Amino acid sequence: MIWRYGCNIYQIVPRQILRTFAHQSHRKCSAPFLNLTKNLHSRLNEDIEQKFSENRQVILTNDLVHTTLLNCSSDLVALSFFMWCAKQPNFFHNTAVFDYMVGVVSRLMKRYETVNGILGGLESVGNVTKAQTFLLLLRIYWRGGMYNLVFETFDHMDHYGFTPNTFARNVIMDVLFKVGRADVALKVFKETLLPNFLTFNIVLCNLSKIMDLTGIRDAFGYMLRLGYCPNPGTFEVVLNGLCKLGRLEEAYQVLGIMITFGVSMSVNIWTIMIDGLCRLKRTADAFSLLKKMEKSGCSPNIVTYTTLIKGYIYAQRVSDAFDVLSIIESEGPSPDRVLYNVLIDSLAKNERYNDALSIFLSLNKRSILPDCYTFSSLLNTLCLSKKFSLLPKLVDGFFVEVDLVACNSLLSYLGKAGFPSLALKLYDEMVDKGLMPDKYSVLGVLTGLCKSRRIGEAVRLYNGILLDYTGVDAHIHTVIIDGLIKAGKCHSAIRVFRTNLLEENSLDVVSYSVAIRGLLMVGRDTEACNLYNYMKEVGINPNGHICNIMLSSFCKEKNFESVKQMLQEMIDLGVEMSRKNFFRLYNAICISSNNSHLFIYLLIEMKVLGLLPGKRTCKTLVHNPLKAVNISEKQYKLLNGCLEYCLFGDTSSSEEYTDVAASVG
């Protein structure tokens, strides 16, 4: 396998100072541009504005400014000149200049360490700190992903007596969303007195990413009430968010509003709606919509077909997916690399490993050059299929442009294949070459170390991450807690979890699930129950795994009141009962003489909702009843009769189920 190091730099947010090391090629100026830096540097203590206002023949252009910045003798001079140019009438810096200034400011932060230090440096060369100074710094830090410095700059605006305008609030909102504080971001949004079009775009984009249906509704409605006409891009964002949430009814309502505003149906909009149907496994409707799209005169592009093929595979209609692939291979549009990457990944996730590998092996014949995403999809296929040994043969002569995506996939593969030492070595090489690891890099190494029971090394890496970075992802906390539990260090795992609770670190439902399992394993049942209740209090909804963990615990303790409460919660949340819990509950009903009919009523309700395990499990209970029971013979017969009726009866009437439940007890 041939490796080449790419120039893309990624990072997660350091706790002290965020730095982005942007490596730019410093090209020489080919035209005889006036060297503005020479005049600027020789008279730093003079009135810069007056000097350049006298030189009327100098007309600022983005190319001239960019070239001058490249030739500045120091980063401080470059930043000062950048600030001066921004104050000139009718001149606005372009994105290329802002990208360059990210590197400049990152290097200056090594020297000055704080935003206040940067301001002091600018003042030392004659710059007066104004509101615009803060706005420009905010934009540079924002563009460079230096989120801690965005917050610091925003706070300094108030200290200097400047009231943040809508642009500043837009920046702070976007950063709050990106660091996982959507609640605070929405608070800033609601307190923004004069929201503009960018305000709504930022909010809607971020709410769509985190799939906040209520937030999307409220923000979109507020936007319309203020008289803003959403552009096609905004409609795409809203529709995409609704379709990902499976809310097609709301999506069609938004589509109606869009048509009312005179916005035409673009190929992107059609594709989003087809994707929404595919996500609900309504592939027949998705195909019909594709035909309607063609009749309307809008030709599907390769993204549309990729979406449909992915939908077919997700709906277990693989032959239909290959039929569509055959059609576009013969009639067009020509399949691209992205389509094949999606095809390999989708087939692997649906356990069609041989098909996925066949597609990969056919790429050369199809004249498709693999990229880092192809490599990642291949590694994911090998990990899911446990065919780790195939990698050397499959990548023989394989060329890949190494970037963070490829490295993360390889780290995950090495960890799962049982090579944690190689994963650590690759991780160190990434850091040495300036390819800053992100949360997925850390997860790959941590998972490998925990799986190999090298818990000490995993804990040291975890502690180092906590010291160096802020906003550590919940998954990272979960992996180390789970690793400690599996290594028999339950008490240590619980301490790690409680520390994260106290420090208000990011924790999700999986984190709570793992911690509760650890508490139950060491007999700390009361603490597990308290933690479960606390999780609900902070707004985290239980998932199926954690509900079944708690139900199992209550059944073992014969805490029948809690069992009934948990069954009701599972009904409310739509959580399916596990097979083992069904056995436990049946046994609990048989040995309990306390309100057994209530259990049966809840079981029937769960059956109506499709929340009970399959018929095979239930038949075992009916045909192999317990020999010793504590309930009356009448109740016992009714219990088995009720279970057999509700699980295997020919009728599906919920009213009849209710009648049966009422007859028991």
Coordinates of C-alpha atoms in Angstrom, one line a residue, residues 57-435:
Q57 CA -3.0 56.4 -6.6
V58 CA -3.0 53.2 -4.5
I59 CA -6.2 51.2 -5.1
L60 CA -6.7 48.3 -2.8
T61 CA -7.6 45.0 -4.4
N62 CA -7.8 41.6 -2.8
D63 CA -4.8 40.3 -4.8
L64 CA -2.7 43.3 -3.8
V65 CA -3.6 43.0 -0.1
H66 CA -3.0 39.2 -0.1
T67 CA 0.4 39.6 -1.8
T68 CA 1.4 42.3 0.6
L69 CA 0.4 40.1 3.6
L70 CA 2.5 37.3 2.2
N71 CA 5.5 39.6 2.2
C72 CA 5.1 41.1 5.6
S73 CA 8.2 41.0 7.8
S74 CA 6.3 39.9 10.8
D75 CA 2.9 38.5 11.8
L76 CA 2.1 41.5 13.9
V77 CA 2.7 43.8 11.0
A78 CA 0.5 41.6 8.8
L79 CA -2.3 41.7 11.4
S80 CA -2.0 45.5 11.7
F81 CA -2.1 45.9 7.9
F82 CA -5.1 43.6 7.7
M83 CA -6.9 45.7 10.3
W84 CA -6.0 48.9 8.4
C85 CA -7.3 47.6 5.1
A86 CA -10.6 46.6 6.6
K87 CA -11.2 50.2 7.7
Q88 CA -10.9 51.6 4.1
P89 CA -14.1 52.6 2.4
N90 CA -15.7 50.1 0.1
F91 CA -13.0 47.4 0.7
F92 CA -13.8 44.0 2.1
H93 CA -11.4 41.1 2.7
N94 CA -12.1 38.0 0.7
T95 CA -12.1 34.4 2.1
A96 CA -8.5 33.7 0.9
V97 CA -7.2 36.6 3.0
F98 CA -9.2 35.4 6.1
D99 CA -7.8 31.9 5.5
Y100 CA -4.3 33.3 5.5
M101 CA -5.0 35.3 8.6
V102 CA -6.0 32.2 10.5
G103 CA -2.3 31.0 10.3
V104 CA -1.0 34.5 11.2
V105 CA -3.2 34.8 14.3
S106 CA -2.4 31.2 15.3
R107 CA 1.3 32.0 15.4
L108 CA 0.7 35.3 17.2
M109 CA -1.3 33.4 19.9
K110 CA 1.9 31.4 20.7
R111 CA 3.5 34.7 21.6
Y112 CA 0.7 36.7 23.2
E113 CA -1.3 33.7 24.6
T114 CA -4.5 35.7 25.2
V115 CA -6.9 37.9 23.2
N116 CA -5.9 40.8 25.5
G117 CA -2.3 40.1 24.6
I118 CA -3.1 40.4 20.9
L119 CA -4.9 43.7 21.5
G120 CA -1.9 45.0 23.4
G121 CA 0.4 44.0 20.5
L122 CA -1.8 45.8 18.0
E123 CA -1.9 48.9 20.2
S124 CA 1.9 48.9 20.5
V125 CA 2.1 49.5 16.7
G126 CA -0.4 52.2 16.7
N127 CA -3.7 50.4 16.2
V128 CA -6.7 51.8 18.2
T129 CA -9.0 49.1 19.6
K130 CA -12.4 49.6 18.1
A131 CA -15.5 47.5 17.8
Q132 CA -14.4 46.5 14.3
T133 CA -11.2 45.1 15.8
F134 CA -13.2 42.6 17.8
L135 CA -15.5 41.7 14.9
L136 CA -12.5 41.0 12.6
L137 CA -10.8 38.8 15.3
L138 CA -14.1 37.0 15.9
R139 CA -14.3 36.2 12.2
I140 CA -10.7 34.9 12.1
Y141 CA -11.1 32.7 15.2
W142 CA -14.5 31.5 13.9
R143 CA -13.0 30.6 10.6
G144 CA -10.1 28.9 12.2
G145 CA -12.1 26.8 14.5
M146 CA -10.5 28.5 17.6
Y147 CA -13.7 28.3 19.6
N148 CA -12.3 29.2 23.0
L149 CA -10.8 32.4 21.6
V150 CA -14.2 33.2 20.0
F151 CA -15.7 33.2 23.6
E152 CA -12.8 35.1 25.0
T153 CA -13.1 37.8 22.3
F154 CA -16.8 38.1 22.8
D155 CA -16.3 38.6 26.5
H156 CA -13.7 41.3 25.9
M157 CA -16.1 43.3 23.8
D158 CA -18.2 43.9 26.9
H159 CA -15.1 44.8 29.0
Y160 CA -14.2 47.5 26.4
G161 CA -17.7 48.9 26.5
F162 CA -18.9 47.6 23.1
T163 CA -22.3 46.0 22.7
P164 CA -22.0 42.9 20.4
N165 CA -24.0 43.4 17.2
T166 CA -26.0 40.8 15.3
F167 CA -23.0 39.5 13.5
A168 CA -21.1 38.9 16.7
R169 CA -24.1 37.1 18.2
N170 CA -24.4 35.0 15.0
V171 CA -20.8 33.9 15.5
I172 CA -21.3 33.0 19.1
M173 CA -24.5 31.1 18.3
D174 CA -22.8 29.0 15.7
V175 CA -19.8 28.2 18.0
L176 CA -22.2 27.3 20.8
F177 CA -23.9 24.8 18.6
K178 CA -20.6 23.4 17.4
V179 CA -19.4 22.8 21.0
G180 CA -22.6 21.0 21.9
R181 CA -24.3 23.8 23.8
A182 CA -27.5 24.1 21.7
D183 CA -29.4 25.2 24.8
V184 CA -27.2 28.3 25.3
A185 CA -27.2 29.0 21.5
L186 CA -31.0 29.1 21.4
K187 CA -31.0 31.4 24.4
V188 CA -28.7 33.8 22.5
F189 CA -30.9 33.5 19.5
K190 CA -34.1 34.4 21.4
E191 CA -32.3 37.4 23.0
T192 CA -31.1 38.7 19.6
L193 CA -33.1 41.8 19.1
L194 CA -32.4 42.3 15.4
P195 CA -31.9 38.8 13.9
N196 CA -31.0 38.9 10.2
F197 CA -31.1 36.3 7.4
L198 CA -27.7 34.8 8.5
T199 CA -29.1 34.4 12.0
F200 CA -31.9 32.2 10.8
N201 CA -29.6 30.3 8.4
I202 CA -27.1 29.5 11.2
V203 CA -29.9 28.4 13.6
L204 CA -31.8 26.3 11.1
C205 CA -28.6 24.6 9.8
N206 CA -27.4 23.6 13.2
L207 CA -30.9 22.5 14.4
S208 CA -31.1 20.3 11.4
K209 CA -27.8 18.7 12.2
I210 CA -28.9 17.9 15.8
M211 CA -32.4 16.9 14.5
D212 CA -34.3 19.2 16.8
L213 CA -37.7 19.1 15.3
T214 CA -39.3 21.6 17.7
G215 CA -36.5 24.0 17.2
I216 CA -36.7 23.8 13.5
R217 CA -40.5 24.5 13.6
D218 CA -40.1 27.5 15.9
A219 CA -37.1 29.1 14.1
F220 CA -38.7 28.7 10.6
G221 CA -42.0 30.1 11.8
Y222 CA -40.3 33.0 13.5
M223 CA -38.4 33.7 10.2
L224 CA -41.6 33.8 8.2
R225 CA -43.3 36.0 10.8
L226 CA -40.5 38.6 10.6
G227 CA -41.0 38.8 6.8
Y228 CA -37.9 37.1 5.6
C229 CA -38.3 35.1 2.4
P230 CA -36.2 32.0 2.7
N231 CA -33.9 31.3 -0.3
P232 CA -33.6 27.9 -1.9
G233 CA -30.7 27.0 0.3
T234 CA -32.7 27.7 3.5
F235 CA -35.6 25.6 2.2
E236 CA -33.1 22.8 1.5
V237 CA -31.8 22.9 5.0
V238 CA -35.3 22.8 6.6
L239 CA -36.6 20.1 4.3
N240 CA -33.4 18.0 4.8
G241 CA -33.8 18.3 8.6
L242 CA -37.4 17.3 8.5
C243 CA -36.9 14.3 6.2
K244 CA -34.0 13.0 8.3
L245 CA -36.4 13.1 11.2
G246 CA -39.0 11.2 9.2
R247 CA -41.4 14.1 9.4
L248 CA -42.7 13.9 5.8
E249 CA -46.0 15.6 6.6
E250 CA -44.2 18.7 7.9
A251 CA -41.8 18.5 4.9
Y252 CA -44.7 18.6 2.5
Q253 CA -46.1 21.6 4.3
V254 CA -42.8 23.4 3.9
L255 CA -42.7 22.4 0.3
G256 CA -46.1 24.1 -0.1
I257 CA -44.8 27.3 1.4
M258 CA -41.8 27.1 -0.9
I259 CA -43.9 26.8 -4.0
T260 CA -46.1 29.7 -2.7
F261 CA -43.0 31.9 -2.5
G262 CA -42.3 31.0 -6.1
V263 CA -39.2 28.9 -5.5
S264 CA -39.0 26.1 -8.1
M265 CA -38.3 22.5 -7.4
S266 CA -34.6 22.0 -7.9
V267 CA -32.9 18.6 -8.3
N268 CA -31.6 19.0 -4.7
I269 CA -35.2 19.4 -3.4
W270 CA -36.4 16.4 -5.3
T271 CA -33.5 14.4 -4.0
I272 CA -34.1 15.4 -0.4
M273 CA -37.8 14.3 -0.7
I274 CA -36.7 11.0 -2.2
D275 CA -34.3 10.5 0.6
G276 CA -37.0 11.2 3.1
L277 CA -39.2 8.4 1.7
C278 CA -36.2 6.0 1.5
R279 CA -35.4 6.6 5.2
L280 CA -39.0 5.4 6.0
K281 CA -38.3 2.4 3.7
R282 CA -41.0 3.6 1.4
T283 CA -38.9 2.8 -1.7
A284 CA -41.9 2.2 -4.0
D285 CA -43.0 5.8 -3.3
A286 CA -39.5 7.0 -3.7
F287 CA -39.3 5.4 -7.1
S288 CA -42.6 6.9 -8.1
L289 CA -41.4 10.3 -7.0
L290 CA -38.3 9.8 -9.2
K291 CA -40.6 9.2 -12.2
K292 CA -42.6 12.2 -11.4
M293 CA -39.4 14.2 -11.2
E294 CA -38.5 13.1 -14.7
K295 CA -41.9 13.9 -16.1
S296 CA -41.7 17.5 -14.6
G297 CA -38.6 18.0 -16.8
C298 CA -36.0 17.8 -13.9
S299 CA -33.4 15.2 -14.7
P300 CA -32.2 13.2 -11.7
N301 CA -28.4 13.5 -11.1
I302 CA -26.0 10.9 -9.8
V303 CA -26.8 12.1 -6.2
T304 CA -30.4 11.3 -6.7
Y305 CA -29.6 7.8 -7.9
T306 CA -27.1 7.3 -5.1
T307 CA -29.8 8.2 -2.6
L308 CA -32.3 5.7 -4.2
I309 CA -29.7 2.9 -4.3
K310 CA -28.8 3.5 -0.7
G311 CA -32.5 3.5 0.2
Y312 CA -33.1 0.2 -1.6
I313 CA -30.3 -1.5 0.3
Y314 CA -31.5 0.0 3.6
A315 CA -34.9 -1.6 2.9
Q316 CA -33.3 -5.0 2.1
R317 CA -34.1 -4.7 -1.6
V318 CA -30.6 -5.3 -2.8
S319 CA -31.6 -6.7 -6.2
D320 CA -33.5 -3.5 -6.9
A321 CA -30.5 -1.5 -5.9
F322 CA -28.3 -3.4 -8.4
D323 CA -31.0 -3.0 -11.1
V324 CA -30.8 0.8 -10.7
L325 CA -27.0 0.6 -10.8
S326 CA -27.2 -1.4 -14.1
I327 CA -29.5 1.2 -15.6
I328 CA -27.4 4.2 -14.9
E329 CA -24.2 2.3 -15.9
S330 CA -25.7 1.7 -19.3
E331 CA -27.9 4.8 -19.8
G332 CA -26.3 7.5 -17.5
P333 CA -25.6 9.5 -15.6
S334 CA -22.3 7.8 -15.1
P335 CA -21.7 6.4 -11.6
D336 CA -19.0 8.2 -9.7
R337 CA -16.7 7.3 -6.9
V338 CA -19.0 8.6 -4.3
L339 CA -21.8 6.2 -5.4
Y340 CA -19.5 3.2 -5.2
N341 CA -18.2 4.3 -1.8
V342 CA -21.8 4.6 -0.6
L343 CA -22.7 1.2 -2.1
I344 CA -19.8 -0.5 -0.4
D345 CA -20.6 1.1 2.9
S346 CA -24.3 0.4 2.7
L347 CA -23.9 -3.2 1.7
A348 CA -21.5 -3.8 4.6
K349 CA -23.9 -2.2 7.1
N350 CA -26.6 -4.5 5.9
E351 CA -24.4 -7.6 6.3
R352 CA -23.9 -8.1 2.6
Y353 CA -20.1 -8.3 3.1
N354 CA -19.3 -10.4 0.0
D355 CA -21.3 -8.0 -2.3
A356 CA -19.4 -5.1 -0.7
L357 CA -16.0 -6.7 -1.4
S358 CA -17.0 -7.6 -4.9
I359 CA -17.9 -3.9 -5.7
F360 CA -14.5 -2.9 -4.2
L361 CA -12.6 -5.5 -6.3
S362 CA -14.5 -4.3 -9.5
L363 CA -13.5 -0.7 -9.2
N364 CA -10.4 -1.0 -11.4
K365 CA -12.5 -2.6 -14.2
R366 CA -15.0 0.3 -13.8
S367 CA -12.2 2.8 -14.1
I368 CA -12.9 4.2 -10.7
L369 CA -9.8 5.4 -8.7
P370 CA -10.3 4.7 -5.0
D371 CA -9.9 7.5 -2.4
C372 CA -9.6 7.8 1.3
Y373 CA -13.4 7.2 1.7
T374 CA -13.2 4.0 -0.4
F375 CA -10.4 2.9 1.9
S376 CA -12.5 3.8 5.0
S377 CA -15.5 1.8 3.6
L378 CA -13.3 -1.2 2.9
L379 CA -11.9 -1.1 6.4
N380 CA -15.4 -0.8 7.9
T381 CA -16.5 -3.8 5.8
L382 CA -13.6 -5.9 7.1
C383 CA -14.3 -4.9 10.7
L384 CA -18.0 -5.7 10.5
S385 CA -17.3 -9.0 8.8
K386 CA -14.4 -9.9 11.1
K387 CA -12.3 -10.7 8.0
F388 CA -9.3 -8.7 9.2
S389 CA -6.8 -11.0 7.5
L390 CA -8.0 -9.9 4.0
L391 CA -6.6 -6.4 4.2
P392 CA -3.0 -7.0 3.0
K393 CA -4.3 -8.8 -0.2
L394 CA -7.0 -6.3 -0.9
V395 CA -4.8 -3.2 -0.7
D396 CA -1.8 -4.6 -2.5
G397 CA -0.8 -1.7 -4.9
F398 CA -3.6 0.4 -3.5
F399 CA -2.9 4.1 -3.6
V400 CA -4.6 6.4 -1.0
E401 CA -4.2 10.1 -0.2
V402 CA -3.8 9.9 3.6
D403 CA -5.9 12.3 5.5
L404 CA -7.7 12.2 8.8
V405 CA -10.6 10.1 7.6
A406 CA -8.2 7.4 6.3
C407 CA -6.1 7.5 9.4
N408 CA -9.2 7.2 11.7
S409 CA -10.5 4.2 9.8
L410 CA -7.1 2.5 10.0
L411 CA -6.9 3.3 13.8
S412 CA -10.3 1.7 14.2
Y413 CA -9.3 -1.4 12.2
L414 CA -6.0 -1.9 14.1
G415 CA -7.8 -1.6 17.4
K416 CA -10.6 -4.1 16.5
A417 CA -8.1 -6.5 14.8
G418 CA -6.1 -6.7 18.0
F419 CA -3.1 -4.5 17.1
P420 CA -3.3 -1.7 19.7
S421 CA 0.5 -1.1 19.6
L422 CA 0.3 -0.3 15.9
A423 CA -2.7 1.9 16.5
L424 CA -0.7 3.9 19.1
K425 CA 2.2 4.1 16.8
L426 CA 0.0 5.5 14.0
Y427 CA -1.6 7.9 16.4
D428 CA 1.8 9.3 17.4
E429 CA 2.9 9.6 13.8
M430 CA -0.3 11.6 13.0
V431 CA 0.6 14.1 15.8
D432 CA 4.3 14.3 14.6
K433 CA 3.2 15.1 11.1
G434 CA 0.8 17.8 12.1
L435 CA -2.4 15.8 11.3

